[in-house]
Each structure stands twice: as structure tokens, then as C-alpha cells.
């Protein structure tokens, strides 16, 4: 029987997940149908129920539903628990179980694809919303030395720092005072600033050293402003979020099917589509 899968979110028409999972399934010889379902915070519970009634037992969840999905799950994996957000749903023992593969997907992209060694790094995380919360625990688990969180709204940075529960290793900084924070091996943009009309507050070039990699969780046009700054500021590497997108999908695929697909062919196809 063909397994029913879906990604829920709003907006969802531009989601690449159906393409990615169809390609993985074909390569692995697994029969599955993977569709995009438009659902907002209000309609998500009913949409998930309808999906379940249709035989759906595995799904992804994207913006703005990751926290709502967390609340809907009766059990959570370690990463989802720490992030307070779920991007992968699995029906297990008569309930929805929630996992979060965003952080592990990012770490796999940075280490395997881009050859970064995260151990001992000072990391600056820009943003403190859902995307930042999703990746912060995995960066800590990967052995970074220190995580400095800066956000336009300082109180949200403080809340993220508190949620990580590692005072001293995870600290917040005022965006306006980032020139007092020294330099970083990794500067990670987890803001959605490029989607809005207001540009983010300026970043000082003193954040950059000779080994700094700049990483944007966005890809396509939304990654252009931050990576252009990184280029001008002299960052050694500029990495967008396309690899993370493919890797988080592969981690979800592994949770559902017990196999980790080769991500390189799909990554190459998506990269070519972006050019
Ligand atoms: P997501 O799930 O994509 O993280 P979110 O939870 O709405 O979405 O968070 C968006 C993040 O981008 C927040 O850190 C937000 O900062 P605020 O907490 O101050 O709102 C950040 N952000 C959005 N627009 C921004 C801008 N123009 N400049 C700087 N940060 C911005």
C-alpha cells in the first residue's frame, strides 16, 4: 500500500518538501505519496485529523505550525523537547509523536557538506524566534564552545537563553552592542528580516575573523542580504539554508523509513533550480 505523507503549513504552495521526499522515495524504492496541505493555526488540528482519516501516519510541519504541532503531540523526541517545536510527526502507539530534525539537519549540512568543525566554536545566533529555537540545541549538542544570542527584541533572546538552561555557555547580547562581543567562527542568521520591509539593525565587521563562516537559514532571495553583508565583511564561507532544508528532510525520512537517503543528488537539483 502507498504510504500517505504530507507537509502542513501556511503558505505552503512553494514548499520543496514534496519534491524532496518523492526523490528520496524513488531512490530508495519506497512507494509513498507526499502532498502539501495548506493549514494555518486555526485549521491545522482538523486538517491533521482529516489526513489521519485518509491513512496518513507521518507528516512534516512548517511555519507557522511548529509550536502548535508540539502542543498536539503526546510524546516528543529529545530535540523537539529542547526546541519546544516539532517539524516531524509520527503516529506511534495510538498518539502523535513529535520530533525536530531542523537542528540535526543544519549540523549535518555544516559538518558533512561544508566541512565545518563545530567543536570549540564561538557562535553568534541572530534571531530568537522559532527557527533559532529549532537549531540552538543541536549546535550545543554538536560541541560548540559558546552561543551568543542577539535579537531585535532583547527579551526574546533572554527567553531563548533561559530555555537552553546552560548559563555561561549560552548568553544574550544586545544587537546594538555587538561590537563589544569580539569575533565568531560562525555567524548564523535565523531572523526572518529579509521577508519583511524593515532591514535588520546593522552588523559590525568586528564580528568576523579569518575563519568566520556565515550561515543563513534562509535560501534564495531571502538569503541574499545577509550573505552579501558576510561577503563584504570578509567571511571565509557563505552558506545558505538549502542544504539544511534537504538534510532535515533526510533526517525525517530516516525516522519514518529507517533509511538515510543520499542527499547529494536532490541538493544538486535544487541548487540548479535556484540558479
Ligand atoms: P521564525 O519561526 O522564522 O523564526 P518568528 O518566530 O516570527 O519566525 O521569528 C522571526 C525572527 O526574526 C525573530 O527573531 C524576529 O525578531 P523579533 O523577535 O524582534 O521580532 C526576527 N526579525 C524579523 N524581522 C526582523 C527585522 N527586520 N530585523 C531584525 N530581526 C527581525
PDB file of C-alpha atoms and ligand atoms in Angstrom:
ATOM      1  CA  UNK A   1       0.000   0.000   0.000  1.00  0.00           C
ATOM      2  CA  UNK A   2       1.247   3.518  -0.802  1.00  0.00           C
ATOM      3  CA  UNK A   3       2.065   5.401   2.399  1.00  0.00           C
ATOM      4  CA  UNK A   4       0.404   8.815   2.751  1.00  0.00           C
ATOM      5  CA  UNK A   5       2.681  11.679   3.780  1.00  0.00           C
ATOM      6  CA  UNK A   6       2.195  15.427   3.840  1.00  0.00           C
ATOM      7  CA  UNK A   7       3.661  18.736   4.877  1.00  0.00           C
ATOM      8  CA  UNK A   8       1.374  21.197   6.662  1.00  0.00           C
ATOM      9  CA  UNK A   9       1.969  24.943   6.720  1.00  0.00           C
ATOM     10  CA  UNK A  10       0.885  28.342   5.509  1.00  0.00           C
ATOM     11  CA  UNK A  11       1.831  29.456   2.942  1.00  0.00           C
ATOM     12  CA  UNK A  12       2.726  26.062   1.515  1.00  0.00           C
ATOM     13  CA  UNK A  13       2.470  26.247  -2.287  1.00  0.00           C
ATOM     14  CA  UNK A  14       6.208  26.895  -2.703  1.00  0.00           C
ATOM     15  CA  UNK A  15       7.257  24.087  -0.359  1.00  0.00           C
ATOM     16  CA  UNK A  16      10.032  21.904  -1.804  1.00  0.00           C
ATOM     17  CA  UNK A  17       9.265  19.048   0.596  1.00  0.00           C
ATOM     18  CA  UNK A  18       7.012  17.080  -1.818  1.00  0.00           C
ATOM     19  CA  UNK A  19       9.771  17.195  -4.451  1.00  0.00           C
ATOM     20  CA  UNK A  20      12.485  16.218  -1.964  1.00  0.00           C
ATOM     21  CA  UNK A  21      10.572  13.302  -0.415  1.00  0.00           C
ATOM     22  CA  UNK A  22       9.406  11.985  -3.784  1.00  0.00           C
ATOM     23  CA  UNK A  23      13.032  11.957  -4.954  1.00  0.00           C
ATOM     24  CA  UNK A  24      14.221  10.195  -1.779  1.00  0.00           C
ATOM     25  CA  UNK A  25      11.424   7.625  -2.050  1.00  0.00           C
ATOM     26  CA  UNK A  26      12.196   6.909  -5.673  1.00  0.00           C
ATOM     27  CA  UNK A  27      15.889   6.462  -4.947  1.00  0.00           C
ATOM     28  CA  UNK A  28      15.128   4.154  -2.022  1.00  0.00           C
ATOM     29  CA  UNK A  29      12.412   2.183  -3.828  1.00  0.00           C
ATOM     30  CA  UNK A  30       9.691   3.159  -1.363  1.00  0.00           C
ATOM     31  CA  UNK A  31       6.121   3.782  -2.538  1.00  0.00           C
ATOM     32  CA  UNK A  32       4.778   6.955  -0.989  1.00  0.00           C
ATOM     33  CA  UNK A  33       2.552   9.886  -1.758  1.00  0.00           C
ATOM     34  CA  UNK A  34       3.658  13.203  -0.265  1.00  0.00           C
ATOM     35  CA  UNK A  35       1.469  16.260  -0.641  1.00  0.00           C
ATOM     36  CA  UNK A  36       1.427  19.835   0.634  1.00  0.00           C
ATOM     37  CA  UNK A  37      -1.577  20.757   2.778  1.00  0.00           C
ATOM     38  CA  UNK A  38      -2.367  24.408   3.409  1.00  0.00           C
ATOM     39  CA  UNK A  39      -3.272  24.877   7.072  1.00  0.00           C
ATOM     40  CA  UNK A  40      -2.958  27.779   9.478  1.00  0.00           C
ATOM     41  CA  UNK A  41      -3.080  27.753  13.253  1.00  0.00           C
ATOM     42  CA  UNK A  42      -6.857  27.615  13.228  1.00  0.00           C
ATOM     43  CA  UNK A  43      -7.357  24.874  10.646  1.00  0.00           C
ATOM     44  CA  UNK A  44      -4.344  22.670  11.476  1.00  0.00           C
ATOM     45  CA  UNK A  45      -5.975  20.300  14.042  1.00  0.00           C
ATOM     46  CA  UNK A  46      -8.889  19.492  11.714  1.00  0.00           C
ATOM     47  CA  UNK A  47      -6.585  19.172   8.687  1.00  0.00           C
ATOM     48  CA  UNK A  48      -4.375  16.730  10.590  1.00  0.00           C
ATOM     49  CA  UNK A  49      -7.411  14.718  11.622  1.00  0.00           C
ATOM     50  CA  UNK A  50      -8.627  14.519   8.031  1.00  0.00           C
ATOM     51  CA  UNK A  51      -5.144  13.427   6.938  1.00  0.00           C
ATOM     52  CA  UNK A  52      -5.193  10.712   9.614  1.00  0.00           C
ATOM     53  CA  UNK A  53      -8.636   9.546   8.498  1.00  0.00           C
ATOM     54  CA  UNK A  54      -7.158   9.240   4.984  1.00  0.00           C
ATOM     55  CA  UNK A  55      -4.482   6.875   6.304  1.00  0.00           C
ATOM     56  CA  UNK A  56      -1.765   9.475   6.981  1.00  0.00           C
ATOM     57  CA  UNK A  57       0.615   8.380   9.751  1.00  0.00           C
ATOM     58  CA  UNK A  58       3.693  10.538   9.051  1.00  0.00           C
ATOM     59  CA  UNK A  59       3.957  14.234   8.261  1.00  0.00           C
ATOM     60  CA  UNK A  60       6.111  17.317   8.303  1.00  0.00           C
ATOM     61  CA  UNK A  61       5.088  20.645   9.753  1.00  0.00           C
ATOM     62  CA  UNK A  62       6.456  24.023   8.785  1.00  0.00           C
ATOM     63  CA  UNK A  63       5.749  27.691   9.534  1.00  0.00           C
ATOM     64  CA  UNK A  64       3.686  28.775  11.388  1.00  0.00           C
ATOM     65  CA  UNK A  65       2.703  25.428  12.912  1.00  0.00           C
ATOM     66  CA  UNK A  66       5.804  24.054  14.643  1.00  0.00           C
ATOM     67  CA  UNK A  67       4.800  25.144  18.159  1.00  0.00           C
ATOM     68  CA  UNK A  68       1.180  24.086  17.585  1.00  0.00           C
ATOM     69  CA  UNK A  69       2.416  20.670  16.445  1.00  0.00           C
ATOM     70  CA  UNK A  70       4.487  20.431  19.615  1.00  0.00           C
ATOM     71  CA  UNK A  71       1.375  21.058  21.706  1.00  0.00           C
ATOM     72  CA  UNK A  72      -0.574  18.467  19.739  1.00  0.00           C
ATOM     73  CA  UNK A  73       1.928  15.655  20.349  1.00  0.00           C
ATOM     74  CA  UNK A  74       1.626  13.380  23.378  1.00  0.00           C
ATOM     75  CA  UNK A  75       5.332  12.483  23.286  1.00  0.00           C
ATOM     76  CA  UNK A  76       8.449  14.209  21.963  1.00  0.00           C
ATOM     77  CA  UNK A  77      11.982  13.340  20.959  1.00  0.00           C
ATOM     78  CA  UNK A  78      14.896  14.981  22.761  1.00  0.00           C
ATOM     79  CA  UNK A  79      15.496  17.665  20.107  1.00  0.00           C
ATOM     80  CA  UNK A  80      11.815  18.594  19.876  1.00  0.00           C
ATOM     81  CA  UNK A  81      11.597  18.766  23.660  1.00  0.00           C
ATOM     82  CA  UNK A  82      14.556  21.152  23.870  1.00  0.00           C
ATOM     83  CA  UNK A  83      13.350  23.292  20.948  1.00  0.00           C
ATOM     84  CA  UNK A  84       9.698  23.382  22.062  1.00  0.00           C
ATOM     85  CA  UNK A  85       8.859  22.901  18.392  1.00  0.00           C
ATOM     86  CA  UNK A  86       8.096  19.947  16.120  1.00  0.00           C
ATOM     87  CA  UNK A  87       8.745  19.614  12.372  1.00  0.00           C
ATOM     88  CA  UNK A  88       8.180  15.839  12.043  1.00  0.00           C
ATOM     89  CA  UNK A  89       5.137  13.875  13.159  1.00  0.00           C
ATOM     90  CA  UNK A  90       4.964  10.108  13.525  1.00  0.00           C
ATOM     91  CA  UNK A  91       1.855   8.199  14.612  1.00  0.00           C
ATOM     92  CA  UNK A  92       3.114   5.814  17.254  1.00  0.00           C
ATOM     93  CA  UNK A  93       1.351   3.777  19.991  1.00  0.00           C
ATOM     94  CA  UNK A  94      -2.000   5.475  19.340  1.00  0.00           C
ATOM     95  CA  UNK A  95      -0.713   9.042  19.510  1.00  0.00           C
ATOM     96  CA  UNK A  96       1.275  11.618  17.545  1.00  0.00           C
ATOM     97  CA  UNK A  97       4.939  11.619  18.459  1.00  0.00           C
ATOM     98  CA  UNK A  98       6.876  14.808  17.619  1.00  0.00           C
ATOM     99  CA  UNK A  99      10.489  15.120  16.504  1.00  0.00           C
ATOM    100  CA  UNK A 100      12.534  18.100  15.364  1.00  0.00           C
ATOM    101  CA  UNK A 101      15.095  17.452  12.636  1.00  0.00           C
ATOM    102  CA  UNK A 102      15.895  21.100  11.825  1.00  0.00           C
ATOM    103  CA  UNK A 103      18.895  21.310  14.151  1.00  0.00           C
ATOM    104  CA  UNK A 104      20.376  17.941  13.245  1.00  0.00           C
ATOM    105  CA  UNK A 105      19.796  18.784   9.575  1.00  0.00           C
ATOM    106  CA  UNK A 106      21.703  22.049   9.964  1.00  0.00           C
ATOM    107  CA  UNK A 107      24.571  20.362  11.804  1.00  0.00           C
ATOM    108  CA  UNK A 108      24.821  17.619   9.176  1.00  0.00           C
ATOM    109  CA  UNK A 109      24.868  20.215   6.380  1.00  0.00           C
ATOM    110  CA  UNK A 110      27.565  22.293   8.064  1.00  0.00           C
ATOM    111  CA  UNK A 111      29.791  19.369   9.026  1.00  0.00           C
ATOM    112  CA  UNK A 112      29.303  16.854   6.185  1.00  0.00           C
ATOM    113  CA  UNK A 113      28.625  19.098   3.203  1.00  0.00           C
ATOM    114  CA  UNK A 114      30.609  22.193   4.126  1.00  0.00           C
ATOM    115  CA  UNK A 115      33.350  20.558   6.189  1.00  0.00           C
ATOM    116  CA  UNK A 116      32.998  22.773   9.273  1.00  0.00           C
ATOM    117  CA  UNK A 117      34.232  21.541  12.638  1.00  0.00           C
ATOM    118  CA  UNK A 118      31.785  22.975  15.152  1.00  0.00           C
ATOM    119  CA  UNK A 119      33.672  21.830  18.224  1.00  0.00           C
ATOM    120  CA  UNK A 120      35.107  24.717  20.191  1.00  0.00           C
ATOM    121  CA  UNK A 121      33.499  27.399  18.018  1.00  0.00           C
ATOM    122  CA  UNK A 122      32.075  30.672  19.236  1.00  0.00           C
ATOM    123  CA  UNK A 123      28.705  31.010  17.504  1.00  0.00           C
ATOM    124  CA  UNK A 124      26.622  34.167  17.126  1.00  0.00           C
ATOM    125  CA  UNK A 125      22.937  33.388  16.618  1.00  0.00           C
ATOM    126  CA  UNK A 126      20.905  36.269  15.170  1.00  0.00           C
ATOM    127  CA  UNK A 127      17.213  35.900  15.941  1.00  0.00           C
ATOM    128  CA  UNK A 128      15.279  34.230  18.727  1.00  0.00           C
ATOM    129  CA  UNK A 129      12.095  33.014  17.040  1.00  0.00           C
ATOM    130  CA  UNK A 130      11.040  29.506  16.077  1.00  0.00           C
ATOM    131  CA  UNK A 131      13.882  28.984  13.604  1.00  0.00           C
ATOM    132  CA  UNK A 132      16.520  29.988  16.161  1.00  0.00           C
ATOM    133  CA  UNK A 133      14.943  27.805  18.854  1.00  0.00           C
ATOM    134  CA  UNK A 134      14.943  24.853  16.452  1.00  0.00           C
ATOM    135  CA  UNK A 135      18.675  24.943  15.785  1.00  0.00           C
ATOM    136  CA  UNK A 136      20.199  26.185  19.064  1.00  0.00           C
ATOM    137  CA  UNK A 137      20.049  22.836  20.956  1.00  0.00           C
ATOM    138  CA  UNK A 138      21.671  20.890  18.109  1.00  0.00           C
ATOM    139  CA  UNK A 139      24.529  23.401  17.885  1.00  0.00           C
ATOM    140  CA  UNK A 140      25.153  22.966  21.604  1.00  0.00           C
ATOM    141  CA  UNK A 141      24.971  19.176  21.295  1.00  0.00           C
ATOM    142  CA  UNK A 142      27.481  19.372  18.428  1.00  0.00           C
ATOM    143  CA  UNK A 143      30.074  20.734  20.848  1.00  0.00           C
ATOM    144  CA  UNK A 144      30.269  24.460  20.150  1.00  0.00           C
ATOM    145  CA  UNK A 145      32.041  26.362  22.867  1.00  0.00           C
ATOM    146  CA  UNK A 146      29.771  29.365  23.317  1.00  0.00           C
ATOM    147  CA  UNK A 147      26.468  30.568  21.881  1.00  0.00           C
ATOM    148  CA  UNK A 148      25.729  34.294  21.901  1.00  0.00           C
ATOM    149  CA  UNK A 149      22.124  35.142  21.017  1.00  0.00           C
ATOM    150  CA  UNK A 150      21.214  38.599  19.709  1.00  0.00           C
ATOM    151  CA  UNK A 151      17.699  39.569  18.751  1.00  0.00           C
ATOM    152  CA  UNK A 152      15.958  42.782  17.747  1.00  0.00           C
ATOM    153  CA  UNK A 153      13.645  42.266  20.730  1.00  0.00           C
ATOM    154  CA  UNK A 154      16.097  41.597  23.553  1.00  0.00           C
ATOM    155  CA  UNK A 155      13.581  39.868  25.838  1.00  0.00           C
ATOM    156  CA  UNK A 156      13.118  37.046  23.312  1.00  0.00           C
ATOM    157  CA  UNK A 157      16.878  36.465  23.222  1.00  0.00           C
ATOM    158  CA  UNK A 158      16.845  36.231  27.030  1.00  0.00           C
ATOM    159  CA  UNK A 159      13.964  33.739  26.881  1.00  0.00           C
ATOM    160  CA  UNK A 160      15.863  31.533  24.406  1.00  0.00           C
ATOM    161  CA  UNK A 161      18.964  31.654  26.612  1.00  0.00           C
ATOM    162  CA  UNK A 162      16.899  30.664  29.665  1.00  0.00           C
ATOM    163  CA  UNK A 163      15.270  27.813  27.744  1.00  0.00           C
ATOM    164  CA  UNK A 164      18.676  26.329  26.851  1.00  0.00           C
ATOM    165  CA  UNK A 165      19.490  26.113  30.574  1.00  0.00           C
ATOM    166  CA  UNK A 166      23.260  26.477  30.182  1.00  0.00           C
ATOM    167  CA  UNK A 167      24.118  29.859  31.713  1.00  0.00           C
ATOM    168  CA  UNK A 168      27.679  30.887  30.930  1.00  0.00           C
ATOM    169  CA  UNK A 169      27.797  28.809  27.753  1.00  0.00           C
ATOM    170  CA  UNK A 170      24.689  30.422  26.244  1.00  0.00           C
ATOM    171  CA  UNK A 171      24.390  34.181  26.721  1.00  0.00           C
ATOM    172  CA  UNK A 172      22.411  37.011  25.188  1.00  0.00           C
ATOM    173  CA  UNK A 173      23.792  40.238  23.780  1.00  0.00           C
ATOM    174  CA  UNK A 174      22.195  43.490  22.701  1.00  0.00           C
ATOM    175  CA  UNK A 175      22.228  43.745  18.920  1.00  0.00           C
ATOM    176  CA  UNK A 176      23.260  47.416  19.185  1.00  0.00           C
ATOM    177  CA  UNK A 177      26.260  46.414  21.348  1.00  0.00           C
ATOM    178  CA  UNK A 178      27.531  43.550  19.182  1.00  0.00           C
ATOM    179  CA  UNK A 179      30.770  45.439  18.551  1.00  0.00           C
ATOM    180  CA  UNK A 180      31.668  44.624  22.173  1.00  0.00           C
ATOM    181  CA  UNK A 181      31.304  40.862  21.658  1.00  0.00           C
ATOM    182  CA  UNK A 182      34.569  40.109  19.856  1.00  0.00           C
ATOM    183  CA  UNK A 183      34.672  37.784  16.871  1.00  0.00           C
ATOM    184  CA  UNK A 184      32.995  34.484  15.984  1.00  0.00           C
ATOM    185  CA  UNK A 185      33.785  31.372  13.957  1.00  0.00           C
ATOM    186  CA  UNK A 186      30.140  31.098  12.925  1.00  0.00           C
ATOM    187  CA  UNK A 187      27.534  33.833  12.471  1.00  0.00           C
ATOM    188  CA  UNK A 188      24.103  32.397  11.867  1.00  0.00           C
ATOM    189  CA  UNK A 189      21.146  34.384  10.593  1.00  0.00           C
ATOM    190  CA  UNK A 190      17.918  32.871  11.939  1.00  0.00           C
ATOM    191  CA  UNK A 191      15.839  36.019  11.509  1.00  0.00           C
ATOM    192  CA  UNK A 192      13.049  36.440   9.003  1.00  0.00           C
ATOM    193  CA  UNK A 193      14.150  40.039   8.372  1.00  0.00           C
ATOM    194  CA  UNK A 194      14.604  39.509   4.631  1.00  0.00           C
ATOM    195  CA  UNK A 195      10.918  38.581   4.313  1.00  0.00           C
ATOM    196  CA  UNK A 196       9.805  41.926   5.752  1.00  0.00           C
ATOM    197  CA  UNK A 197      10.123  45.556   4.752  1.00  0.00           C
ATOM    198  CA  UNK A 198      12.347  46.699   7.647  1.00  0.00           C
ATOM    199  CA  UNK A 199      16.052  45.938   7.323  1.00  0.00           C
ATOM    200  CA  UNK A 200      17.675  44.426  10.422  1.00  0.00           C
ATOM    201  CA  UNK A 201      19.937  46.590  12.573  1.00  0.00           C
ATOM    202  CA  UNK A 202      23.471  46.855  11.174  1.00  0.00           C
ATOM    203  CA  UNK A 203      26.155  44.269  11.991  1.00  0.00           C
ATOM    204  CA  UNK A 204      29.714  45.412  12.751  1.00  0.00           C
ATOM    205  CA  UNK A 205      32.531  43.823  10.735  1.00  0.00           C
ATOM    206  CA  UNK A 206      34.440  43.291  14.019  1.00  0.00           C
ATOM    207  CA  UNK A 207      32.352  40.087  14.392  1.00  0.00           C
ATOM    208  CA  UNK A 208      34.362  38.480  11.598  1.00  0.00           C
ATOM    209  CA  UNK A 209      37.756  36.777  11.931  1.00  0.00           C
ATOM    210  CA  UNK A 210      39.862  34.995   9.311  1.00  0.00           C
ATOM    211  CA  UNK A 211      37.922  31.713   9.757  1.00  0.00           C
ATOM    212  CA  UNK A 212      34.363  33.021  10.075  1.00  0.00           C
ATOM    213  CA  UNK A 213      31.609  31.183   8.245  1.00  0.00           C
ATOM    214  CA  UNK A 214      28.316  32.989   7.707  1.00  0.00           C
ATOM    215  CA  UNK A 215      25.241  30.792   7.644  1.00  0.00           C
ATOM    216  CA  UNK A 216      21.738  31.888   6.667  1.00  0.00           C
ATOM    217  CA  UNK A 217      18.857  29.540   7.448  1.00  0.00           C
ATOM    218  CA  UNK A 218      17.017  31.136   4.517  1.00  0.00           C
ATOM    219  CA  UNK A 219      17.761  30.320   0.903  1.00  0.00           C
ATOM    220  CA  UNK A 220      17.060  32.003  -2.410  1.00  0.00           C
ATOM    221  CA  UNK A 221      16.315  35.727  -2.414  1.00  0.00           C
ATOM    222  CA  UNK A 222      15.743  35.758   1.361  1.00  0.00           C
ATOM    223  CA  UNK A 223      19.371  34.761   1.965  1.00  0.00           C
ATOM    224  CA  UNK A 224      20.842  37.465  -0.274  1.00  0.00           C
ATOM    225  CA  UNK A 225      21.057  40.482   2.096  1.00  0.00           C
ATOM    226  CA  UNK A 226      22.807  38.684   4.972  1.00  0.00           C
ATOM    227  CA  UNK A 227      25.194  36.720   2.757  1.00  0.00           C
ATOM    228  CA  UNK A 228      26.027  39.901   0.831  1.00  0.00           C
ATOM    229  CA  UNK A 229      26.961  41.546   4.137  1.00  0.00           C
ATOM    230  CA  UNK A 230      29.036  38.456   5.020  1.00  0.00           C
ATOM    231  CA  UNK A 231      30.870  38.635   1.711  1.00  0.00           C
ATOM    232  CA  UNK A 232      31.609  42.328   2.134  1.00  0.00           C
ATOM    233  CA  UNK A 233      32.720  41.806   5.729  1.00  0.00           C
ATOM    234  CA  UNK A 234      35.238  39.163   4.635  1.00  0.00           C
ATOM    235  CA  UNK A 235      33.626  35.931   5.871  1.00  0.00           C
ATOM    236  CA  UNK A 236      35.546  32.894   4.575  1.00  0.00           C
ATOM    237  CA  UNK A 237      32.406  30.909   3.758  1.00  0.00           C
ATOM    238  CA  UNK A 238      28.852  31.946   2.972  1.00  0.00           C
ATOM    239  CA  UNK A 239      26.320  29.150   3.360  1.00  0.00           C
ATOM    240  CA  UNK A 240      22.595  29.378   2.701  1.00  0.00           C
ATOM    241  CA  UNK A 241      19.805  27.196   4.111  1.00  0.00           C
ATOM    242  CA  UNK A 242      19.271  24.942   1.095  1.00  0.00           C
ATOM    243  CA  UNK A 243      21.484  22.172   2.435  1.00  0.00           C
ATOM    244  CA  UNK A 244      19.737  22.302   5.802  1.00  0.00           C
ATOM    245  CA  UNK A 245      16.392  22.017   4.020  1.00  0.00           C
ATOM    246  CA  UNK A 246      17.465  18.813   2.296  1.00  0.00           C
ATOM    247  CA  UNK A 247      19.180  17.381   5.376  1.00  0.00           C
ATOM    248  CA  UNK A 248      16.242  17.979   7.742  1.00  0.00           C
ATOM    249  CA  UNK A 249      14.068  16.153   5.202  1.00  0.00           C
ATOM    250  CA  UNK A 250      16.525  13.258   5.058  1.00  0.00           C
ATOM    251  CA  UNK A 251      16.515  13.008   8.862  1.00  0.00           C
ATOM    252  CA  UNK A 252      12.695  12.875   8.819  1.00  0.00           C
ATOM    253  CA  UNK A 253      12.792  10.270   6.041  1.00  0.00           C
ATOM    254  CA  UNK A 254      15.137   8.200   8.201  1.00  0.00           C
ATOM    255  CA  UNK A 255      12.790   8.417  11.188  1.00  0.00           C
ATOM    256  CA  UNK A 256       9.878   7.204   9.048  1.00  0.00           C
ATOM    257  CA  UNK A 257      11.544   4.592   6.868  1.00  0.00           C
ATOM    258  CA  UNK A 258      14.677   3.567   8.782  1.00  0.00           C
ATOM    259  CA  UNK A 259      16.939   4.549   5.888  1.00  0.00           C
ATOM    260  CA  UNK A 260      19.037   7.646   5.361  1.00  0.00           C
ATOM    261  CA  UNK A 261      18.825   8.640   1.686  1.00  0.00           C
ATOM    262  CA  UNK A 262      21.733  10.028  -0.305  1.00  0.00           C
ATOM    263  CA  UNK A 263      21.022  13.768  -0.212  1.00  0.00           C
ATOM    264  CA  UNK A 264      23.559  14.938  -2.780  1.00  0.00           C
ATOM    265  CA  UNK A 265      21.516  14.351  -5.978  1.00  0.00           C
ATOM    266  CA  UNK A 266      18.469  16.191  -4.585  1.00  0.00           C
ATOM    267  CA  UNK A 267      20.635  19.015  -3.238  1.00  0.00           C
ATOM    268  CA  UNK A 268      22.279  19.412  -6.641  1.00  0.00           C
ATOM    269  CA  UNK A 269      18.914  19.539  -8.404  1.00  0.00           C
ATOM    270  CA  UNK A 270      17.531  22.150  -6.025  1.00  0.00           C
ATOM    271  CA  UNK A 271      20.706  24.214  -6.293  1.00  0.00           C
ATOM    272  CA  UNK A 272      20.408  24.142 -10.074  1.00  0.00           C
ATOM    273  CA  UNK A 273      16.772  25.280  -9.832  1.00  0.00           C
ATOM    274  CA  UNK A 274      17.834  28.274  -7.716  1.00  0.00           C
ATOM    275  CA  UNK A 275      20.441  29.461 -10.238  1.00  0.00           C
TER     276      UNK A 275
HETATM  277  P1  LIG B   1      10.694  32.068  12.631  1.00  0.00           P
HETATM  278  O1  LIG B   1       9.920  30.857  13.003  1.00  0.00           O
HETATM  279  O2  LIG B   1      11.014  32.209  11.169  1.00  0.00           O
HETATM  280  O3  LIG B   1      11.903  32.228  13.483  1.00  0.00           O
HETATM  281  P2  LIG B   1       9.435  34.094  14.213  1.00  0.00           P
HETATM  282  O4  LIG B   1       9.251  33.174  15.361  1.00  0.00           O
HETATM  283  O5  LIG B   1       8.347  35.060  13.849  1.00  0.00           O
HETATM  284  O6  LIG B   1       9.689  33.284  12.869  1.00  0.00           O
HETATM  285  O7  LIG B   1      10.795  34.895  14.428  1.00  0.00           O
HETATM  286  C1  LIG B   1      11.296  35.802  13.490  1.00  0.00           C
HETATM  287  C2  LIG B   1      12.675  36.265  13.954  1.00  0.00           C
HETATM  288  O8  LIG B   1      13.201  37.206  13.009  1.00  0.00           O
HETATM  289  C3  LIG B   1      12.653  36.980  15.293  1.00  0.00           C
HETATM  290  O9  LIG B   1      13.878  36.773  15.933  1.00  0.00           O
HETATM  291  C4  LIG B   1      12.480  38.446  14.845  1.00  0.00           C
HETATM  292  O10 LIG B   1      12.901  39.397  15.791  1.00  0.00           O
HETATM  293  P3  LIG B   1      11.854  39.940  16.889  1.00  0.00           P
HETATM  294  O11 LIG B   1      11.792  38.865  17.949  1.00  0.00           O
HETATM  295  O12 LIG B   1      12.438  41.205  17.372  1.00  0.00           O
HETATM  296  O13 LIG B   1      10.531  40.121  16.172  1.00  0.00           O
HETATM  297  C5  LIG B   1      13.415  38.438  13.665  1.00  0.00           C
HETATM  298  N1  LIG B   1      13.135  39.553  12.755  1.00  0.00           N
HETATM  299  C6  LIG B   1      12.072  39.696  11.931  1.00  0.00           C
HETATM  300  N2  LIG B   1      12.166  40.846  11.224  1.00  0.00           N
HETATM  301  C7  LIG B   1      13.315  41.441  11.613  1.00  0.00           C
HETATM  302  C8  LIG B   1      13.998  42.647  11.250  1.00  0.00           C
HETATM  303  N3  LIG B   1      13.518  43.478  10.336  1.00  0.00           N
HETATM  304  N4  LIG B   1      15.168  42.916  11.855  1.00  0.00           N
HETATM  305  C9  LIG B   1      15.687  42.075  12.786  1.00  0.00           C
HETATM  306  N5  LIG B   1      15.103  40.933  13.179  1.00  0.00           N
HETATM  307  C10 LIG B   1      13.943  40.611  12.602  1.00  0.00           C
END
